[in-house]
Coordinates of C-alpha atoms in Angstrom, one line a residue:
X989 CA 101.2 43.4 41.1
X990 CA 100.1 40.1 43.0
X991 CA 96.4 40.6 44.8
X992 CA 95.8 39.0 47.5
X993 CA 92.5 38.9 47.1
X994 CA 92.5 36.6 44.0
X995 CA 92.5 33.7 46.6
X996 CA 88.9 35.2 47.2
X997 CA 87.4 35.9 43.5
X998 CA 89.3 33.9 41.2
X999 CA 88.7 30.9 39.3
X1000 CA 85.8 28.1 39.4
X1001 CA 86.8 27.0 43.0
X1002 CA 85.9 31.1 44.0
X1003 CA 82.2 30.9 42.8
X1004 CA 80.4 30.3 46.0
X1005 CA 82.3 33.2 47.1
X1006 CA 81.7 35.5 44.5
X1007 CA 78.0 34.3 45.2
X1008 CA 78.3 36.4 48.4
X1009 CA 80.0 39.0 47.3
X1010 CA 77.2 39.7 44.7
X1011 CA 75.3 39.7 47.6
X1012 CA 76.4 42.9 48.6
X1013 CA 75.7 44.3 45.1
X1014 CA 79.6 43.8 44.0
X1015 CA 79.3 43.4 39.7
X1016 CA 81.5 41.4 37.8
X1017 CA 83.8 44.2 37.3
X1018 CA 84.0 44.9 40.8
X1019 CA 85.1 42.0 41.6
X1020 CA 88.0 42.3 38.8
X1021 CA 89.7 45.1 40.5
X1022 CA 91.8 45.2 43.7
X1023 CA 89.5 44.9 47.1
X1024 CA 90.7 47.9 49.5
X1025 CA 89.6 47.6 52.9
X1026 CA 88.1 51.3 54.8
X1027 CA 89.2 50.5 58.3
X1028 CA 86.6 53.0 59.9
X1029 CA 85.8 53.9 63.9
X1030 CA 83.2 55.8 63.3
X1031 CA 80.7 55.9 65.8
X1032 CA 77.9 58.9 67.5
X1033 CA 79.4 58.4 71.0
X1034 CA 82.9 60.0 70.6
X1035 CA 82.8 63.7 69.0
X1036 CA 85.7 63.0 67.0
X1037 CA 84.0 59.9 65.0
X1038 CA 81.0 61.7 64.4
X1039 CA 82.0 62.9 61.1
X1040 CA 84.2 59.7 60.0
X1041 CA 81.3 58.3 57.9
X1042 CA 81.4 60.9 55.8
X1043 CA 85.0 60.7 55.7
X1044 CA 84.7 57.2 54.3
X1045 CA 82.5 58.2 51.4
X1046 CA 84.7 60.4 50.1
X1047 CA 87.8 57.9 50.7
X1048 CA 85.5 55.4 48.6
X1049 CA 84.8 58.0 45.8
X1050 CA 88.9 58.4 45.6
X1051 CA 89.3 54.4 45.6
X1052 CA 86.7 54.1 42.9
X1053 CA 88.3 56.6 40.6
X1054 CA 91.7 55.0 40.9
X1055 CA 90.5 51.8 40.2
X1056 CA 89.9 49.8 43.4
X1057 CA 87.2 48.2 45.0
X1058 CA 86.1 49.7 48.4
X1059 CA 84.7 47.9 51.1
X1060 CA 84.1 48.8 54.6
X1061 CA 84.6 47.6 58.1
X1062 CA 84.3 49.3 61.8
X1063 CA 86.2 48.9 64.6
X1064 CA 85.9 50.2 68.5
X1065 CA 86.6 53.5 69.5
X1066 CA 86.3 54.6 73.1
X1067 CA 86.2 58.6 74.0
X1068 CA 88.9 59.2 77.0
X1069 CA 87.0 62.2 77.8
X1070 CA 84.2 60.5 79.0
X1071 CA 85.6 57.7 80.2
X1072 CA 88.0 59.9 82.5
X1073 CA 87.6 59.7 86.2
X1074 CA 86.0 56.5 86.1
X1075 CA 86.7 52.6 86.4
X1076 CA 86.2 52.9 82.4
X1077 CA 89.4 54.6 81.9
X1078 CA 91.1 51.1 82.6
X1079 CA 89.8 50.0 79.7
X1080 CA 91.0 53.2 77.0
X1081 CA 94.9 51.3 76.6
X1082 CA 93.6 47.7 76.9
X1083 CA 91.2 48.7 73.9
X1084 CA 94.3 49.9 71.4
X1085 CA 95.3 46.2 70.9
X1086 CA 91.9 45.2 69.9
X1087 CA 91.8 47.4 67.8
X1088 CA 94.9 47.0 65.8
X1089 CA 93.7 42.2 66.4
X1090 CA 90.4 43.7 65.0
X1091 CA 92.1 45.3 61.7
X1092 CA 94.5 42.6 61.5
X1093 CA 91.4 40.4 61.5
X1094 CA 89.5 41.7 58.9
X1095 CA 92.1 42.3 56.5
X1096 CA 93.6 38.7 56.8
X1097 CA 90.7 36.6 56.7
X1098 CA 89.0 38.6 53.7
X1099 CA 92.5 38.7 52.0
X1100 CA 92.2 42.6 51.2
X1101 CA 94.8 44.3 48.7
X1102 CA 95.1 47.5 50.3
X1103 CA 93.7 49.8 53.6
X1104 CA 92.8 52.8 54.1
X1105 CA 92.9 53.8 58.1
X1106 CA 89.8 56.3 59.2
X1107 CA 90.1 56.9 63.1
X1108 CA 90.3 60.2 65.7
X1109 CA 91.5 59.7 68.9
X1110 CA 93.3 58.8 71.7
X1111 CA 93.7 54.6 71.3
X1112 CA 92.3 54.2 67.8
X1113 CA 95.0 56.2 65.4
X1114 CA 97.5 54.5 67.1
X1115 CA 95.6 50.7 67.3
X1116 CA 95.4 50.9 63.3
X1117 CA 98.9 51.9 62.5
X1118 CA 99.8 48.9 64.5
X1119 CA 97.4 46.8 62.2
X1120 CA 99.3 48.6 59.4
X1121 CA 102.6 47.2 60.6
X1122 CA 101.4 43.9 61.0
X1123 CA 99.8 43.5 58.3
X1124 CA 102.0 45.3 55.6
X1125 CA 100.0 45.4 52.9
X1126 CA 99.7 49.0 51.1
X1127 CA 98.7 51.7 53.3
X1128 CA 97.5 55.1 54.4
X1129 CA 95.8 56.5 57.3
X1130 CA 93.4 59.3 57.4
X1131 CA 93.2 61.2 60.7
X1132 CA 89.2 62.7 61.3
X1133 CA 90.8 66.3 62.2
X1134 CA 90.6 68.4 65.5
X1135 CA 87.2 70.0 66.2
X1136 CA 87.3 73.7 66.7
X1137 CA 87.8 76.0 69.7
X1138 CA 84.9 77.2 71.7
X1139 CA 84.9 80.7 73.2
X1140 CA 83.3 82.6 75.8
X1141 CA 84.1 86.3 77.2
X1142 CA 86.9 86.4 74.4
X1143 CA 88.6 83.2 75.9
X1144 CA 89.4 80.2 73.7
X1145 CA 88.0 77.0 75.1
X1146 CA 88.2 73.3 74.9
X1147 CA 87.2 70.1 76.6
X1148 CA 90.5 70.7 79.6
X1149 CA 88.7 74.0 80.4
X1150 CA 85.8 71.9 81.8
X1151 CA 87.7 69.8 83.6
X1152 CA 89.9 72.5 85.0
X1153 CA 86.3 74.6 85.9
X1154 CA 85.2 71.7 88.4
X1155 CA 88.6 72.4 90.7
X1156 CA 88.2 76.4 90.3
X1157 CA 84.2 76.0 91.5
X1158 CA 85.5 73.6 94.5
X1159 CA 88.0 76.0 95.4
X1160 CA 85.5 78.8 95.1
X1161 CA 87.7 80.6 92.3
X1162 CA 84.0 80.2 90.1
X1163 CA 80.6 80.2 90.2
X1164 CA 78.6 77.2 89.1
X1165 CA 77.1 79.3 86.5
X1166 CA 80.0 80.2 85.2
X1167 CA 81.0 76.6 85.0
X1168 CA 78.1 75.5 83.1
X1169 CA 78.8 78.5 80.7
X1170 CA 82.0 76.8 79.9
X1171 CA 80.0 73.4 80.0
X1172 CA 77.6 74.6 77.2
X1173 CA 80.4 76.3 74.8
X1174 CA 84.2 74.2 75.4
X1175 CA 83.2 71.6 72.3
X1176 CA 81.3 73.3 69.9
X1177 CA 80.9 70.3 67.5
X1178 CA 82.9 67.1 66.0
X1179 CA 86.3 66.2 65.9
X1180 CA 89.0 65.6 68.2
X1181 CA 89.7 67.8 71.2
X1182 CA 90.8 71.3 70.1
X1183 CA 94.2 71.3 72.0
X1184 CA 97.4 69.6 71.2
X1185 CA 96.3 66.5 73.4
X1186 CA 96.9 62.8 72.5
X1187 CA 94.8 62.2 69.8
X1188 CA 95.9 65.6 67.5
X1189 CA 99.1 64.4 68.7
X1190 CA 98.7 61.2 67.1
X1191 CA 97.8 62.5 64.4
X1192 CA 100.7 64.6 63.8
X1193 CA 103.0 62.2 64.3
X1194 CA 101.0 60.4 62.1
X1195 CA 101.8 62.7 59.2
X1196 CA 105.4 63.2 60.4
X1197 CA 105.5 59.3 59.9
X1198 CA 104.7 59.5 56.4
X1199 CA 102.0 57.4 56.8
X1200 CA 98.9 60.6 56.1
X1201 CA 99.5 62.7 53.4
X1202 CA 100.5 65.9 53.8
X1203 CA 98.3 68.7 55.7
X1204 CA 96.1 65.2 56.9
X1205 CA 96.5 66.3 61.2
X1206 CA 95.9 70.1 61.0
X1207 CA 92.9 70.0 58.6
X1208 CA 89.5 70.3 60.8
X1209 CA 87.1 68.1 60.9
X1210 CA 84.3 71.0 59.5
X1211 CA 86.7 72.2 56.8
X1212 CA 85.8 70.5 53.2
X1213 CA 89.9 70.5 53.2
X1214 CA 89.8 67.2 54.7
X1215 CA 87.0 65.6 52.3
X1216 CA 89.0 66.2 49.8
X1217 CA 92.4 64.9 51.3
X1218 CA 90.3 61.9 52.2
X1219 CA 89.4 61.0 48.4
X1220 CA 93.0 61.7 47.7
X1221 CA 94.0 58.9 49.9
X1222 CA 91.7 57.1 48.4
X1223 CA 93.4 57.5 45.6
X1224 CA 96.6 57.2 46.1
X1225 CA 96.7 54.4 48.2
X1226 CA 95.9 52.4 44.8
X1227 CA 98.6 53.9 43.4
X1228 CA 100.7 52.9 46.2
X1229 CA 99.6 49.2 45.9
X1230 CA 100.5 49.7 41.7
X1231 CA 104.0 50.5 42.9
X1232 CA 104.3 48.4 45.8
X1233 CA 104.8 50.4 48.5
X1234 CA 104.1 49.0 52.2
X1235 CA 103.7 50.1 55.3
X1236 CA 107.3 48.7 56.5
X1237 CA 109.1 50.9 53.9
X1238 CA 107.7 53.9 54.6
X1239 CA 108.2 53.8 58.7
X1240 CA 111.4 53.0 59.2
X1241 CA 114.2 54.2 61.9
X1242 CA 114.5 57.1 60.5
X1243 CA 110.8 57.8 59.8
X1244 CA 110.5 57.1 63.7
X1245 CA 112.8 59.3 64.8
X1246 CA 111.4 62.0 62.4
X1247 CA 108.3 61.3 64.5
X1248 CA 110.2 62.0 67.8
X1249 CA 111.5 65.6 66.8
X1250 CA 108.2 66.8 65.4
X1251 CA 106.5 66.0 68.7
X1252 CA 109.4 67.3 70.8
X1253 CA 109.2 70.5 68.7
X1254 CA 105.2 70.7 69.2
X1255 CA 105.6 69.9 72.7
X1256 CA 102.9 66.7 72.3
X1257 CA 101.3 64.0 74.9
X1258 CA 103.5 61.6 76.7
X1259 CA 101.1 59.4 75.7
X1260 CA 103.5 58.9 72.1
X1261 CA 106.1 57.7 74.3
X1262 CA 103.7 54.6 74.8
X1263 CA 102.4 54.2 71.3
X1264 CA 105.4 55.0 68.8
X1265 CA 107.4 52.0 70.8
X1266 CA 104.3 49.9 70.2
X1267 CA 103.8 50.4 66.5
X1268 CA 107.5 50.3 65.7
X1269 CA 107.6 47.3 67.8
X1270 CA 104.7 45.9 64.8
X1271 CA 107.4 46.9 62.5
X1272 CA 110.3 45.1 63.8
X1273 CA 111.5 48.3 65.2
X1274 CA 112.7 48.7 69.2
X1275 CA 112.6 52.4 70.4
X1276 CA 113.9 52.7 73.8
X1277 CA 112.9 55.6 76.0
X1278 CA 116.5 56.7 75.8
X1279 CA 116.2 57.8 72.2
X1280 CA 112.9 59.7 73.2
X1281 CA 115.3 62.0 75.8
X1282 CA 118.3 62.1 73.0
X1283 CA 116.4 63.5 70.7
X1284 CA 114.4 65.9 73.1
X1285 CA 117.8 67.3 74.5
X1286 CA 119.1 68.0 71.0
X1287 CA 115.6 69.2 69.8
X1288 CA 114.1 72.9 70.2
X1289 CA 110.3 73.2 71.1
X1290 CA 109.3 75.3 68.3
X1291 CA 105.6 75.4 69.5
X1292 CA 103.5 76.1 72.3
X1293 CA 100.0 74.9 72.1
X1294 CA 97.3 74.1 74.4
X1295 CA 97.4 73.0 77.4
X1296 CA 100.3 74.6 78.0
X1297 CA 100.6 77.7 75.9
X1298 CA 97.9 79.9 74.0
X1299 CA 97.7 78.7 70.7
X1300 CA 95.5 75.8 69.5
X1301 CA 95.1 73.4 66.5
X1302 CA 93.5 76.0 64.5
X1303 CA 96.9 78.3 64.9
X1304 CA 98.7 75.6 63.8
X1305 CA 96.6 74.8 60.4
X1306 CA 96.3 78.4 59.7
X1307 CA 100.5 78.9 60.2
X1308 CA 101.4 75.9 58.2
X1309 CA 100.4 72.4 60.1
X1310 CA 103.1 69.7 60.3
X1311 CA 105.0 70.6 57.0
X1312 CA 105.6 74.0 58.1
X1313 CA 106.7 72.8 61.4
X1314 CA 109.3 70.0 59.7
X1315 CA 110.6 72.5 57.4
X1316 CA 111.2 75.3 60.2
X1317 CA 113.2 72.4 61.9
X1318 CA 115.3 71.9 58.7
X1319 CA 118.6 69.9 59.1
X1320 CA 117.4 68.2 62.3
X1321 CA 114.7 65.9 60.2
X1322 CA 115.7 63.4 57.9
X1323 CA 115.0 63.8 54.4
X1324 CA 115.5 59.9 53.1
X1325 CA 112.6 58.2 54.4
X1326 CA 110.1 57.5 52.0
X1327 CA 106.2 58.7 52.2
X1328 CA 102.6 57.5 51.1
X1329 CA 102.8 60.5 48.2
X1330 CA 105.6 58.0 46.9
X1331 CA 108.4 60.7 47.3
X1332 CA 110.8 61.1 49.9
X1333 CA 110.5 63.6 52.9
X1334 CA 113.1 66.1 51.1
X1335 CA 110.6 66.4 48.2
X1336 CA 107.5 66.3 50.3
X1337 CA 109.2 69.6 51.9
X1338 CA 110.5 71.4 48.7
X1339 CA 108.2 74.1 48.2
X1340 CA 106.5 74.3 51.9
X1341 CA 106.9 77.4 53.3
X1342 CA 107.5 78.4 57.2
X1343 CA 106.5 82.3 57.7
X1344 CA 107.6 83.7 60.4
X1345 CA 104.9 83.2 63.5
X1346 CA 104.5 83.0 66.7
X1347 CA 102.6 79.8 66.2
X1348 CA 106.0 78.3 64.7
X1349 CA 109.6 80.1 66.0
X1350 CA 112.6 80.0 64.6
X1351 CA 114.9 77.7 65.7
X1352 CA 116.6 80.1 67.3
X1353 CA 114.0 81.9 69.5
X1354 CA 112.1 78.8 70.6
X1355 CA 109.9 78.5 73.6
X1356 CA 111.9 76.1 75.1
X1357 CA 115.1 75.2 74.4
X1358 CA 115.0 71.2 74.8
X1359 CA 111.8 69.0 73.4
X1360 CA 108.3 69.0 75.6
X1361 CA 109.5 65.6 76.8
X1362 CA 111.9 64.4 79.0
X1363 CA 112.5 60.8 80.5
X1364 CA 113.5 60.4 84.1
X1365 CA 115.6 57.9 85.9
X1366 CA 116.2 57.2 89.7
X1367 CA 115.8 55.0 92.4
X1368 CA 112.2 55.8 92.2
X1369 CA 112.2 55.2 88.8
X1370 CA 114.6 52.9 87.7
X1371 CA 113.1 51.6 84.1
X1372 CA 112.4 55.0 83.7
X1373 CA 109.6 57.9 84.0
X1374 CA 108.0 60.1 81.7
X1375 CA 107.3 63.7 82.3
X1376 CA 105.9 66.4 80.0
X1377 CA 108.8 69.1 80.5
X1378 CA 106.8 71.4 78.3
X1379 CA 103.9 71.9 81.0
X1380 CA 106.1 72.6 83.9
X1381 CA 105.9 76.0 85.1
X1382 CA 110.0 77.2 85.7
X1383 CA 110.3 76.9 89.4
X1384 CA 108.8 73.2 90.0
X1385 CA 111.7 71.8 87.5
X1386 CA 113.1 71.0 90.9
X1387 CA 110.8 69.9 93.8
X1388 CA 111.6 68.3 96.6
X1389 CA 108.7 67.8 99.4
X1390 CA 106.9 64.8 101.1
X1391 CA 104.8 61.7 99.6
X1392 CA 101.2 62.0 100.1
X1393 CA 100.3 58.3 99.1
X1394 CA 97.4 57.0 97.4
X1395 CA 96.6 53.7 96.0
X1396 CA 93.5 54.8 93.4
X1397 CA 93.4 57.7 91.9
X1398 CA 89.8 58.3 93.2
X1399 CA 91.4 58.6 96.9
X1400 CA 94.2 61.3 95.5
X1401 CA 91.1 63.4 93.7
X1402 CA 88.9 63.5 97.3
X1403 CA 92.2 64.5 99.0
X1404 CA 92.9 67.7 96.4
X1405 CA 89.0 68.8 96.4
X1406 CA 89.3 68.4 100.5
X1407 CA 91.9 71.0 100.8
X1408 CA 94.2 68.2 102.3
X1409 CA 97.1 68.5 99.8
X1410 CA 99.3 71.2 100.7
X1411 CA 101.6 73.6 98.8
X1412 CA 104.9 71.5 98.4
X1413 CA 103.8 68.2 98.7
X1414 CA 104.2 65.4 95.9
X1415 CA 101.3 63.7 95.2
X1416 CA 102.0 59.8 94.7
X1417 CA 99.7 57.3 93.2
X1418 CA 100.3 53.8 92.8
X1419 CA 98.9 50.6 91.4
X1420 CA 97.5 52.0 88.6
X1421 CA 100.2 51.3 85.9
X1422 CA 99.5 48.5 83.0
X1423 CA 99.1 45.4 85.6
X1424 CA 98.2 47.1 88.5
X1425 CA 95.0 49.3 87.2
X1426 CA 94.6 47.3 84.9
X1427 CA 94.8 49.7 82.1
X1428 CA 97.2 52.6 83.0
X1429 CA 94.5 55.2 83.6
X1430 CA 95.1 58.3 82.7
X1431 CA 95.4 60.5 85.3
X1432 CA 93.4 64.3 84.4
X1433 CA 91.4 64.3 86.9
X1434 CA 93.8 65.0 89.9
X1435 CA 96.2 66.8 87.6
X1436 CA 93.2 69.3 86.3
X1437 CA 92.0 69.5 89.8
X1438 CA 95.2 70.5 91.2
X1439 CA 95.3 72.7 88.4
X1440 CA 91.8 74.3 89.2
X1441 CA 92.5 74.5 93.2
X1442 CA 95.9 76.8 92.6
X1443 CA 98.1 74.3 93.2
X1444 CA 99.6 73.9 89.6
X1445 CA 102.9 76.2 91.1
X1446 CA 103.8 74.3 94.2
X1447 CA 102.4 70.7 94.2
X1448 CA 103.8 67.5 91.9
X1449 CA 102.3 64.5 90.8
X1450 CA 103.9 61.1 90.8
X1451 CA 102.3 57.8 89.1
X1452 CA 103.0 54.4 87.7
X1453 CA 99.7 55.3 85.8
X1454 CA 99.6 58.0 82.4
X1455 CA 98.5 61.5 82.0
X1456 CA 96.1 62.8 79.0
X1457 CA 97.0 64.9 77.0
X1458 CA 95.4 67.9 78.6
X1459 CA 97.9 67.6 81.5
X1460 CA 100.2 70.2 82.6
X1461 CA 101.8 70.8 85.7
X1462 CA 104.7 68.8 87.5
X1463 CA 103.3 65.7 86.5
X1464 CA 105.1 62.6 86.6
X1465 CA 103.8 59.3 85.0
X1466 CA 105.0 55.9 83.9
X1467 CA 106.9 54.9 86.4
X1468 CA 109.0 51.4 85.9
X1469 CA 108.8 49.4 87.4
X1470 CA 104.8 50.0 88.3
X1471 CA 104.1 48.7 91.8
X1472 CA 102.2 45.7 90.8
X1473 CA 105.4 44.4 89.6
X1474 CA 107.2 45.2 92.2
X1475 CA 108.5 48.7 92.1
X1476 CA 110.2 51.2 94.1
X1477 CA 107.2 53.3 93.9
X1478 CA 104.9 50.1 95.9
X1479 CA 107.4 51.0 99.3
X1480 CA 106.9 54.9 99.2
X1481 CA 105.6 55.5 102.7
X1482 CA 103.4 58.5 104.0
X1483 CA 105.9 61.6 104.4
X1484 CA 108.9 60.2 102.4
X1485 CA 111.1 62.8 100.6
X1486 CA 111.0 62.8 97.2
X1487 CA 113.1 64.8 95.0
X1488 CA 111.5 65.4 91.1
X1489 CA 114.8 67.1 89.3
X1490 CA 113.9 67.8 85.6
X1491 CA 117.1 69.1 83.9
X1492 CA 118.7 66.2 85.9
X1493 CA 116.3 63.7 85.2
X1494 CA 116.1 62.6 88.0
X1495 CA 113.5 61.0 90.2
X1496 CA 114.4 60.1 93.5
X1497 CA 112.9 58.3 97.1
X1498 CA 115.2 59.9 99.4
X1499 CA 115.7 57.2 101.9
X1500 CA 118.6 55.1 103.0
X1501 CA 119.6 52.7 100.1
X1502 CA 119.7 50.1 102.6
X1503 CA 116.1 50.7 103.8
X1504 CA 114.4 50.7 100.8
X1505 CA 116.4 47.1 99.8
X1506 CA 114.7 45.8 103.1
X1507 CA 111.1 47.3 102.3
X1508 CA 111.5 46.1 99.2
X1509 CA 111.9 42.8 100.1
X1510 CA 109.1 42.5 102.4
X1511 CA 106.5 43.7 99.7
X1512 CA 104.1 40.9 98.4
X1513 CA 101.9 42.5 95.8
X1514 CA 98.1 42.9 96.5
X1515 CA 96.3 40.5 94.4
X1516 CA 94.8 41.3 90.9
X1517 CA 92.1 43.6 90.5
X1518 CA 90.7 42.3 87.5
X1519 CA 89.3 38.9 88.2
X1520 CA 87.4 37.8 85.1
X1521 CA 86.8 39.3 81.6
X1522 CA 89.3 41.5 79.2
X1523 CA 91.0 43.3 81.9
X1524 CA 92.1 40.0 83.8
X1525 CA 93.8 38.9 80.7
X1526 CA 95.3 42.2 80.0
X1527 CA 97.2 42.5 83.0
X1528 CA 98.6 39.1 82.4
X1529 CA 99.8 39.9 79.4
X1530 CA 100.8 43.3 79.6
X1531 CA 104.2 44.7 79.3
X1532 CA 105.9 47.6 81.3
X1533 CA 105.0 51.2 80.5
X1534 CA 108.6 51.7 79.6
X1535 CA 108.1 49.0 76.8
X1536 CA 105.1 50.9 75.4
X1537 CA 102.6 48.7 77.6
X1538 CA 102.6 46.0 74.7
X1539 CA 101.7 42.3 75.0
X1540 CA 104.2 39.9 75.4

């Protein structure tokens, strides 16, 4: 076993080193032992970092006892939540590539042995396994756990009801009173959004990876389950240095497309089909989007959670979590791929059990019979676009109706609240992809607020921006090319047709092919919004959506 950090410690050329290392109160023995880095985002801005210092304590105590030295770094970690609605949401996606150049950073240029990833949320769990990739050094991430549901006149809340209550008060369906009731009770303490949105998404996949240990995304971030998964990672990710197992062996292809069936079963965030391109792209991995709708066609959704169905995170720990869930999808996930336990997904799933629930179907009574995700193409979209089939109520699988065009989403969200959206129209809103935002904002806002105003049946929403993962509704995202660069969707005029055809996947501008060649060539895109700072470089570096929105 070859440390790396021997080019620190060891020998008389190391001793001003070890001068600072003793420093921080490192002994002699310390220093002996292999240096393993906590990669932590814990912060008291973002409810699901709140607890991830205490997480770290107990990852320490389980590094300690194996052996290792712990030592412990922070990195960013912005809440979508509250950045939603605003011009800070164009900085949530820019910030997931800091994040994984601020890991990559830190465990380079202090030549650590091992890592052990502590994050919640949207970006940040997906930032550090990109680090992980690059890196490739011996690995495991540790995922801080969904906070719990709130509840009020026997109704299970979270974070989307709010959200959802500022439409139903606007469209008088609500009393503010009522509103703040929800206010005061949807997130009752810390952890990551109660729902199956992007960041208990993430962290499902995560697990479905092989990259968490088992029962890691489903434990809550109150339940002392999770302190003492995090000492075992602490633990075993010495082992996993002892036996020299990296990050690269354990997510392969097939570990990927593992990934893929477990969140078309669950019915996840289209958010994954930005981030599992990106980190398998840090793995020398390419994932097209056509894989993502291969596997969704072929895939049952074996769960319904919230935003779409009843059930949230808490149903899901309670009925099994993400083993359950693999093993109820039996032949359909591969067994081979090897795991941060240091045994293969077949032995992982030996002795799990999946009970019959309503929380998990049977294969062969599923809530839907295809994945929650499926990619569109068209002249509209013809790189590609993302919907979440999962969240789209029976009859809007086809629309057809005319554009109502925005160029910010602000614009689109005064137009829902001022009853000027009308049943049947499709809602389009450009220049807010990767480049053109910069940032790929995601979109809740309109989507809840169409959602609040009774519109959810009888209105779609089209955008080369994203959607969190609280969306549901017709809701269309990632659209490639974006308009910045030139897209289809940059020459959709006021009162076009559009035609959104899910089973078909299609997405189509119904205009003369002819026309739209000759609007097409007479577009010039606007100039950049971004003139200085982080977001000006982003958007010159960005790729498109349908790439994962990764840097060139």
């Amino acid at each position: 076993m070859k440390l790396r950090s021997r080019e620190v410690v060891a020998g008389l050329e190391s001793l001003p080193r070890r001068a600072l290392l003793k420093a921080d109160g490192l002994t002699d023995a310390d220093l002996e032992r292999p240096f393993v880095a906590i990669a932590n985002s814990y912060n008291n801005i973002v409810p699901g970092h709140l607890h991830l210092r205490e997480l770290a304590e107990a990852v320490a105590a389980g590094i300690r006892e194996a052996g290792g030295t712990p030592l412990e770094f922070n990195t960013i970690g912005i809440c979508d939540g509250l950045a939603m609605g605003t011009r800070g949401m164009c900085f949530s996606l820019p910030s997931r590539e800091v994040i994984a150049d601020s890991v990559e950073l830190m465990l380079e240029a202090h030549r650590f042995d091992a890592l052990v990833g502590i994050a919640s949320c949207d970006k940040i769990v997906p930032g550090m396994l990109m680090a992980l990739a690059r890196v490739n050094i011996p690995a495991i991430m540790v995922t801080g756990g969904p906070m719990l549901p709130g509840e009020w006149q026997g109704q299970r809340l979270d974070v989307i009801s709010a959200f959802e209550a500022v439409g139903a008060v606007k469209a008088g369906e609500m009393s503010e009173r009522e509103a703040r009731e929800i206010e005061a009770r949807c997130c009752p303490g810390c952890g990551s959004c109660a729902g199956l949105f992007t960041a208990n998404t993430m962290a499902c996949l995560s697990e479905a990876l092989g990259i968490s240990l088992p029962g890691m995304a489903t434990s809550h971030a109150v339940d002392a389950k999770k302190r003492r998964l995090a000492k075992q990672s602490g633990s075993q990710v010495v082992r996993l240095l002892r036996q020299g197992i990296t990050p690269r062996k354990v997510m392969t292809r097939a570990a990927f497309e593992n990934a893929i069936i477990v969140d078309m079963a669950i019915g996840g965030s289209t958010n994954t089909v930005l981030h599992l391109p990106a980190i398998a792209h840090e793995a020398g991995i390419k994932l097209c989007l056509d894989m993502f709708d291969r596997l969704s066609r072929r895939t049952p959704q074996i769960c319904n959670l919230r935003p779409e169905g009843p059930h949230t995170m808490l149903d899901l720990e309670r009925a099994g979590g993400v083993p359950a869930v693999m093993k109820r999808l039996g032949k359909l996930i591969r067994g081979s791929p090897l795991t941060v336990t240091g045994r293969r997904v077949r032995d992982n799933l030996r002795f799990v059990k999946a009970p019959g629930s309503e929380v998990i179907r049977p294969l062969k009574r599923p809530y839907h019979r295809e994945g929650g995700i499926a990619i569109l193409y068209g002249n509209l979209a013809p790189s590609g676009a993302v919907v979440k089939h999962a969240g789209v109520r029976p009859r809007m699988l086809r629309h057809q109706g005319p554009a109502r065009v925005f160029d910010r989403e602000e614009d689109a969200v005064r137009a829902i609240f001022g009853k000027r959206i009308k049943s049947g129209d499709v809602v389009v809103i450009r220049h807010e992809g990767p480049k053109g935002g910069p940032g790929m904002r995601e979109m809740l806002a309109p989507t809840a607020a169409i959602a609040g105003v009774g519109l959810l049946e009888s209105v779609a929403l089209v955008t080369d921006g994203r959607f969190s993962g609280g969306t549901r509704g017709a809701c269309v995202g990632h659209v490639s090319p974006e308009a910045a660069e030139g897209g289809p969707i940059a020459v959709v005029r006021e009162g076009d047709k559009i035609l959104l055809d899910i089973r078909r996947r299609k997405l189509e501008l119904l205009v003369p092919d002819a026309e739209l060649k000759e609007r097409l060539a007479r577009f010039r895109p606007p100039a950049p919004r971004a003139k200085r700072g982080y977001l000006a470089l982003y958007s010159r570096v960005v790729s498109s959506a349908a790439e994962g929105a990764i840097r060139k």
